[in-house]
């Protein structure tokens, strides 16, 4: 679950931002930033895999204008993993030769930028690094990720970068005892595309929404019959059901943050 949150560092008025791979020397800072930014407590193995490039690719952002030996210290990062298309949750949203077993995808794991370095286009540049990396892999067909449903700024960012929102996942996240929906975003590369035409895709989404509305209406009506006296008429105001029922349960500790 990529995140985009806060850390107490001051940025110069005109920072000189550059991007590089995350290195073993970044381990301590990377752990600290994740701890400060995210309510999720990642296992130390995750960070070792990131800095040593074990099944995870990563990019770090640094401010070359920072003084006192801090010019190479991370102020932003993105981590991602290569997954096989056949084994991914979005296989049905890809048009590719399924007889080939070498088709891959890139899944964005975490994305973070220190608060004082917001609005410098760092998150956008980090995502572009991922897209460029995926585009240079001939067998890669898409970059994808999940965004928690209330993170409007992240949703706007991905839409601005031409990611397509292809699904809403009901109760995908479980955070501090509460369920949250997620959006699934995808960016096609190297000729990857949806198995449906634009018209077919819209039709499919409308069908999902209609089925979901009927289902939730029936459930609310049934619940209302149990809780409301027979003489009282119950009117269901209706609600929108997400397009799929896939779930992910994550227990998170700590203060609220924006999640991508």
mmCIF file of C-alpha atoms in Angstrom:
data_model
loop_
_atom_site.group_PDB
_atom_site.id
_atom_site.type_symbol
_atom_site.label_atom_id
_atom_site.label_comp_id
_atom_site.label_asym_id
_atom_site.label_seq_id
_atom_site.Cartn_x
_atom_site.Cartn_y
_atom_site.Cartn_z
ATOM 1 C CA UNK A 1 0.000 0.000 0.000
ATOM 2 C CA UNK A 2 1.854 3.072 -1.127
ATOM 3 C CA UNK A 3 1.670 6.076 1.161
ATOM 4 C CA UNK A 4 2.214 9.786 0.835
ATOM 5 C CA UNK A 5 2.604 11.425 4.221
ATOM 6 C CA UNK A 6 4.703 13.541 6.601
ATOM 7 C CA UNK A 7 8.152 13.842 8.084
ATOM 8 C CA UNK A 8 9.666 16.842 9.882
ATOM 9 C CA UNK A 9 12.451 18.010 7.557
ATOM 10 C CA UNK A 10 12.880 21.484 6.144
ATOM 11 C CA UNK A 11 13.329 22.005 2.423
ATOM 12 C CA UNK A 12 15.324 24.812 0.896
ATOM 13 C CA UNK A 13 13.376 27.338 -1.119
ATOM 14 C CA UNK A 14 14.952 26.062 -4.339
ATOM 15 C CA UNK A 15 15.937 22.420 -3.720
ATOM 16 C CA UNK A 16 18.074 20.534 -6.207
ATOM 17 C CA UNK A 17 16.285 17.195 -6.441
ATOM 18 C CA UNK A 18 17.946 14.187 -8.009
ATOM 19 C CA UNK A 19 16.983 10.516 -8.142
ATOM 20 C CA UNK A 20 19.037 7.386 -7.609
ATOM 21 C CA UNK A 21 18.593 3.726 -6.622
ATOM 22 C CA UNK A 22 18.199 3.063 -2.914
ATOM 23 C CA UNK A 23 21.420 1.654 -1.479
ATOM 24 C CA UNK A 24 22.476 -0.393 1.587
ATOM 25 C CA UNK A 25 23.744 2.823 3.195
ATOM 26 C CA UNK A 26 20.138 4.129 3.150
ATOM 27 C CA UNK A 27 18.853 1.385 5.465
ATOM 28 C CA UNK A 28 18.675 3.397 8.695
ATOM 29 C CA UNK A 29 17.078 6.441 7.076
ATOM 30 C CA UNK A 30 14.662 4.287 5.077
ATOM 31 C CA UNK A 31 13.468 2.520 8.230
ATOM 32 C CA UNK A 32 13.049 5.839 10.031
ATOM 33 C CA UNK A 33 11.118 7.466 7.199
ATOM 34 C CA UNK A 34 8.737 4.512 6.891
ATOM 35 C CA UNK A 35 8.212 4.602 10.661
ATOM 36 C CA UNK A 36 7.496 8.332 10.596
ATOM 37 C CA UNK A 37 5.311 8.291 7.515
ATOM 38 C CA UNK A 38 3.310 5.089 7.741
ATOM 39 C CA UNK A 39 1.140 3.529 10.441
ATOM 40 C CA UNK A 40 2.086 0.106 9.053
ATOM 41 C CA UNK A 41 5.017 -1.504 10.837
ATOM 42 C CA UNK A 42 7.094 -3.231 8.175
ATOM 43 C CA UNK A 43 9.328 -6.168 9.011
ATOM 44 C CA UNK A 44 13.046 -5.429 8.929
ATOM 45 C CA UNK A 45 13.360 -8.064 6.199
ATOM 46 C CA UNK A 46 11.356 -5.798 3.903
ATOM 47 C CA UNK A 47 13.898 -2.988 4.274
ATOM 48 C CA UNK A 48 16.837 -5.330 3.721
ATOM 49 C CA UNK A 49 15.159 -6.590 0.562
ATOM 50 C CA UNK A 50 14.705 -2.996 -0.620
ATOM 51 C CA UNK A 51 18.275 -1.784 -0.028
ATOM 52 C CA UNK A 52 19.810 -4.965 -1.438
ATOM 53 C CA UNK A 53 17.418 -5.230 -4.393
ATOM 54 C CA UNK A 54 16.054 -8.646 -3.470
ATOM 55 C CA UNK A 55 12.925 -8.994 -5.609
ATOM 56 C CA UNK A 56 12.227 -5.276 -5.063
ATOM 57 C CA UNK A 57 13.227 -2.332 -7.237
ATOM 58 C CA UNK A 58 13.441 1.138 -5.734
ATOM 59 C CA UNK A 59 14.318 4.763 -6.333
ATOM 60 C CA UNK A 60 15.195 7.450 -3.829
ATOM 61 C CA UNK A 61 14.916 11.232 -4.065
ATOM 62 C CA UNK A 62 17.611 13.415 -2.493
ATOM 63 C CA UNK A 63 18.140 17.169 -2.233
ATOM 64 C CA UNK A 64 21.658 18.000 -3.392
ATOM 65 C CA UNK A 65 21.348 21.516 -1.982
ATOM 66 C CA UNK A 66 21.061 20.383 1.646
ATOM 67 C CA UNK A 67 24.069 21.285 3.800
ATOM 68 C CA UNK A 68 25.994 19.444 6.537
ATOM 69 C CA UNK A 69 26.475 16.187 4.675
ATOM 70 C CA UNK A 70 22.733 15.660 4.155
ATOM 71 C CA UNK A 71 22.773 16.147 0.386
ATOM 72 C CA UNK A 72 22.537 12.391 -0.234
ATOM 73 C CA UNK A 73 19.944 11.615 2.461
ATOM 74 C CA UNK A 74 16.573 10.322 1.276
ATOM 75 C CA UNK A 75 13.640 12.740 1.255
ATOM 76 C CA UNK A 76 11.396 10.569 -0.905
ATOM 77 C CA UNK A 77 11.219 7.035 -2.290
ATOM 78 C CA UNK A 78 9.227 4.499 -4.237
ATOM 79 C CA UNK A 79 9.464 0.719 -4.009
ATOM 80 C CA UNK A 80 7.994 -1.810 -6.426
ATOM 81 C CA UNK A 81 7.964 -5.508 -7.211
ATOM 82 C CA UNK A 82 7.860 -7.421 -10.491
ATOM 83 C CA UNK A 83 5.029 -9.956 -10.627
ATOM 84 C CA UNK A 84 4.015 -12.482 -13.256
ATOM 85 C CA UNK A 85 0.943 -11.421 -15.204
ATOM 86 C CA UNK A 86 -0.627 -14.887 -14.959
ATOM 87 C CA UNK A 87 -0.359 -14.828 -11.166
ATOM 88 C CA UNK A 88 -1.635 -11.279 -10.647
ATOM 89 C CA UNK A 89 -5.041 -10.113 -9.493
ATOM 90 C CA UNK A 90 -5.467 -8.085 -12.685
ATOM 91 C CA UNK A 91 -4.950 -10.906 -15.170
ATOM 92 C CA UNK A 92 -8.530 -10.477 -16.352
ATOM 93 C CA UNK A 93 -7.855 -6.815 -17.110
ATOM 94 C CA UNK A 94 -4.997 -7.536 -19.515
ATOM 95 C CA UNK A 95 -5.001 -8.508 -23.151
ATOM 96 C CA UNK A 96 -1.903 -10.597 -23.772
ATOM 97 C CA UNK A 97 -0.783 -13.936 -25.151
ATOM 98 C CA UNK A 98 -1.587 -16.254 -22.233
ATOM 99 C CA UNK A 99 0.394 -19.059 -23.830
ATOM 100 C CA UNK A 100 3.513 -17.075 -22.925
ATOM 101 C CA UNK A 101 4.650 -17.416 -19.328
ATOM 102 C CA UNK A 102 7.113 -14.520 -19.391
ATOM 103 C CA UNK A 103 4.603 -11.654 -19.326
ATOM 104 C CA UNK A 104 5.178 -9.434 -16.278
ATOM 105 C CA UNK A 105 3.750 -6.453 -14.375
ATOM 106 C CA UNK A 106 5.215 -3.934 -11.945
ATOM 107 C CA UNK A 107 3.324 -3.436 -8.680
ATOM 108 C CA UNK A 108 4.059 -0.289 -6.641
ATOM 109 C CA UNK A 109 4.500 -1.191 -2.960
ATOM 110 C CA UNK A 110 5.295 2.066 -1.142
ATOM 111 C CA UNK A 111 5.594 5.695 -2.151
ATOM 112 C CA UNK A 112 6.592 8.410 0.291
ATOM 113 C CA UNK A 113 7.650 12.051 0.226
ATOM 114 C CA UNK A 114 8.664 14.151 3.229
ATOM 115 C CA UNK A 115 6.004 16.786 3.939
ATOM 116 C CA UNK A 116 8.296 19.788 3.573
ATOM 117 C CA UNK A 117 9.220 18.571 0.088
ATOM 118 C CA UNK A 118 5.647 18.450 -1.187
ATOM 119 C CA UNK A 119 4.607 20.344 -4.316
ATOM 120 C CA UNK A 120 8.008 19.983 -5.957
ATOM 121 C CA UNK A 121 6.788 17.205 -8.272
ATOM 122 C CA UNK A 122 8.821 14.543 -6.448
ATOM 123 C CA UNK A 123 6.049 11.942 -6.249
ATOM 124 C CA UNK A 124 5.314 12.446 -9.940
ATOM 125 C CA UNK A 125 8.983 12.009 -10.843
ATOM 126 C CA UNK A 126 9.292 8.861 -8.732
ATOM 127 C CA UNK A 127 6.282 7.327 -10.452
ATOM 128 C CA UNK A 128 7.752 8.247 -13.821
ATOM 129 C CA UNK A 129 10.903 6.349 -12.862
ATOM 130 C CA UNK A 130 8.767 3.256 -12.280
ATOM 131 C CA UNK A 131 6.937 3.722 -15.585
ATOM 132 C CA UNK A 132 10.224 4.173 -17.448
ATOM 133 C CA UNK A 133 11.625 1.049 -15.813
ATOM 134 C CA UNK A 134 8.539 -0.973 -16.765
ATOM 135 C CA UNK A 135 8.558 0.398 -20.304
ATOM 136 C CA UNK A 136 12.151 -0.752 -20.769
ATOM 137 C CA UNK A 137 11.157 -4.337 -19.937
ATOM 138 C CA UNK A 138 9.864 -5.782 -23.248
ATOM 139 C CA UNK A 139 7.720 -8.398 -21.486
ATOM 140 C CA UNK A 140 6.108 -5.962 -19.028
ATOM 141 C CA UNK A 141 2.520 -5.008 -19.790
ATOM 142 C CA UNK A 142 1.487 -2.622 -17.006
ATOM 143 C CA UNK A 143 2.216 -0.809 -13.748
ATOM 144 C CA UNK A 144 -0.503 -1.067 -11.098
ATOM 145 C CA UNK A 145 -1.244 -0.184 -7.473
ATOM 146 C CA UNK A 146 -3.963 0.273 -4.869
ATOM 147 C CA UNK A 147 -5.207 3.583 -3.445
ATOM 148 C CA UNK A 148 -7.352 3.870 -0.335
ATOM 149 C CA UNK A 149 -10.690 5.385 -1.314
ATOM 150 C CA UNK A 150 -10.502 8.572 0.769
ATOM 151 C CA UNK A 151 -7.087 9.710 -0.499
ATOM 152 C CA UNK A 152 -8.327 12.234 -3.027
ATOM 153 C CA UNK A 153 -4.935 13.855 -3.597
ATOM 154 C CA UNK A 154 -3.362 10.520 -4.578
ATOM 155 C CA UNK A 155 -6.337 9.633 -6.774
ATOM 156 C CA UNK A 156 -5.994 12.975 -8.549
ATOM 157 C CA UNK A 157 -2.238 12.426 -8.993
ATOM 158 C CA UNK A 158 -2.666 9.044 -10.684
ATOM 159 C CA UNK A 159 -5.501 10.284 -12.860
ATOM 160 C CA UNK A 160 -3.346 13.225 -13.927
ATOM 161 C CA UNK A 161 -0.599 10.752 -14.873
ATOM 162 C CA UNK A 162 -3.048 8.801 -17.091
ATOM 163 C CA UNK A 163 -3.480 5.821 -14.785
ATOM 164 C CA UNK A 164 -6.863 4.150 -15.278
ATOM 165 C CA UNK A 165 -9.086 3.332 -12.324
ATOM 166 C CA UNK A 166 -10.414 -0.098 -13.217
ATOM 167 C CA UNK A 167 -11.958 -1.348 -9.982
ATOM 168 C CA UNK A 168 -13.261 -0.364 -6.593
ATOM 169 C CA UNK A 169 -12.455 -3.057 -4.029
ATOM 170 C CA UNK A 170 -14.897 -3.304 -1.157
ATOM 171 C CA UNK A 171 -13.405 -3.426 2.374
ATOM 172 C CA UNK A 172 -9.955 -4.006 0.889
ATOM 173 C CA UNK A 173 -8.125 -2.481 3.856
ATOM 174 C CA UNK A 174 -8.708 -3.113 7.556
ATOM 175 C CA UNK A 175 -7.170 -0.205 9.499
ATOM 176 C CA UNK A 176 -7.506 0.328 13.251
ATOM 177 C CA UNK A 177 -10.626 -1.795 13.393
ATOM 178 C CA UNK A 178 -12.318 -0.166 10.415
ATOM 179 C CA UNK A 179 -12.766 -1.311 6.819
ATOM 180 C CA UNK A 180 -11.896 0.935 3.881
ATOM 181 C CA UNK A 181 -12.449 0.509 0.164
ATOM 182 C CA UNK A 182 -9.585 0.798 -2.314
ATOM 183 C CA UNK A 183 -9.276 1.764 -5.948
ATOM 184 C CA UNK A 184 -7.166 -0.296 -8.323
ATOM 185 C CA UNK A 185 -5.203 1.851 -10.785
ATOM 186 C CA UNK A 186 -3.315 0.608 -13.828
ATOM 187 C CA UNK A 187 -0.964 2.153 -16.389
ATOM 188 C CA UNK A 188 -0.478 0.069 -19.532
ATOM 189 C CA UNK A 189 2.974 -0.121 -21.186
ATOM 190 C CA UNK A 190 4.514 -1.884 -24.189
ATOM 191 C CA UNK A 191 1.222 -2.420 -25.937
ATOM 192 C CA UNK A 192 -0.552 -3.760 -22.859
ATOM 193 C CA UNK A 193 -4.229 -2.937 -22.801
ATOM 194 C CA UNK A 194 -7.586 -3.900 -21.445
ATOM 195 C CA UNK A 195 -9.206 -7.006 -22.942
ATOM 196 C CA UNK A 196 -12.278 -4.862 -23.558
ATOM 197 C CA UNK A 197 -12.785 -1.995 -25.956
ATOM 198 C CA UNK A 198 -13.548 1.375 -24.272
ATOM 199 C CA UNK A 199 -17.259 0.877 -24.929
ATOM 200 C CA UNK A 200 -17.164 -2.694 -23.613
ATOM 201 C CA UNK A 201 -15.299 -1.561 -20.507
ATOM 202 C CA UNK A 202 -17.878 1.126 -19.729
ATOM 203 C CA UNK A 203 -20.680 -1.380 -20.276
ATOM 204 C CA UNK A 204 -18.979 -3.872 -17.951
ATOM 205 C CA UNK A 205 -18.555 -1.281 -15.206
ATOM 206 C CA UNK A 206 -22.185 -0.204 -15.481
ATOM 207 C CA UNK A 207 -23.248 -3.850 -15.210
ATOM 208 C CA UNK A 208 -21.148 -4.321 -12.070
ATOM 209 C CA UNK A 209 -22.665 -1.182 -10.540
ATOM 210 C CA UNK A 210 -26.229 -2.236 -11.322
ATOM 211 C CA UNK A 211 -25.700 -5.711 -9.871
ATOM 212 C CA UNK A 212 -24.098 -4.232 -6.800
ATOM 213 C CA UNK A 213 -26.943 -1.775 -6.288
ATOM 214 C CA UNK A 214 -29.513 -4.548 -6.481
ATOM 215 C CA UNK A 215 -27.547 -6.648 -3.997
ATOM 216 C CA UNK A 216 -27.112 -3.920 -1.421
ATOM 217 C CA UNK A 217 -30.746 -2.849 -1.783
ATOM 218 C CA UNK A 218 -31.885 -6.411 -1.074
ATOM 219 C CA UNK A 219 -29.600 -6.676 1.969
ATOM 220 C CA UNK A 220 -30.680 -3.350 3.433
ATOM 221 C CA UNK A 221 -34.351 -4.180 2.847
ATOM 222 C CA UNK A 222 -33.945 -7.557 4.538
ATOM 223 C CA UNK A 223 -32.195 -5.965 7.494
ATOM 224 C CA UNK A 224 -34.874 -3.305 7.674
ATOM 225 C CA UNK A 225 -37.622 -5.912 7.876
ATOM 226 C CA UNK A 226 -35.965 -7.402 10.944
ATOM 227 C CA UNK A 227 -35.430 -4.103 12.761
ATOM 228 C CA UNK A 228 -38.505 -2.072 11.820
ATOM 229 C CA UNK A 229 -42.045 -2.778 13.167
ATOM 230 C CA UNK A 230 -44.392 -4.196 10.553
ATOM 231 C CA UNK A 231 -46.609 -1.092 10.495
ATOM 232 C CA UNK A 232 -43.674 1.191 9.695
ATOM 233 C CA UNK A 233 -42.801 1.521 6.046
ATOM 234 C CA UNK A 234 -39.087 1.261 5.270
ATOM 235 C CA UNK A 235 -37.633 3.134 2.356
ATOM 236 C CA UNK A 236 -34.191 2.140 1.122
ATOM 237 C CA UNK A 237 -32.264 5.178 -0.063
ATOM 238 C CA UNK A 238 -29.819 2.942 -1.906
ATOM 239 C CA UNK A 239 -26.045 3.099 -2.171
ATOM 240 C CA UNK A 240 -23.313 2.258 -4.603
ATOM 241 C CA UNK A 241 -21.707 -1.147 -4.248
ATOM 242 C CA UNK A 242 -18.109 -1.488 -5.341
ATOM 243 C CA UNK A 243 -17.306 -3.322 -8.536
ATOM 244 C CA UNK A 244 -15.592 -6.282 -6.923
ATOM 245 C CA UNK A 245 -15.482 -8.019 -3.586
ATOM 246 C CA UNK A 246 -11.742 -8.693 -3.287
ATOM 247 C CA UNK A 247 -10.410 -7.958 0.213
ATOM 248 C CA UNK A 248 -7.155 -7.379 2.036
ATOM 249 C CA UNK A 249 -6.987 -7.340 5.825
ATOM 250 C CA UNK A 250 -4.258 -5.135 7.246
ATOM 251 C CA UNK A 251 -3.878 -4.239 10.905
ATOM 252 C CA UNK A 252 -2.368 -0.798 11.327
ATOM 253 C CA UNK A 253 -1.243 0.985 14.451
ATOM 254 C CA UNK A 254 -0.580 4.664 14.890
ATOM 255 C CA UNK A 255 -1.989 8.024 13.885
ATOM 256 C CA UNK A 256 -4.063 8.630 10.782
ATOM 257 C CA UNK A 257 -2.221 9.318 7.542
ATOM 258 C CA UNK A 258 -3.090 9.516 3.884
ATOM 259 C CA UNK A 259 -2.652 6.225 2.102
ATOM 260 C CA UNK A 260 -2.132 5.603 -1.558
#
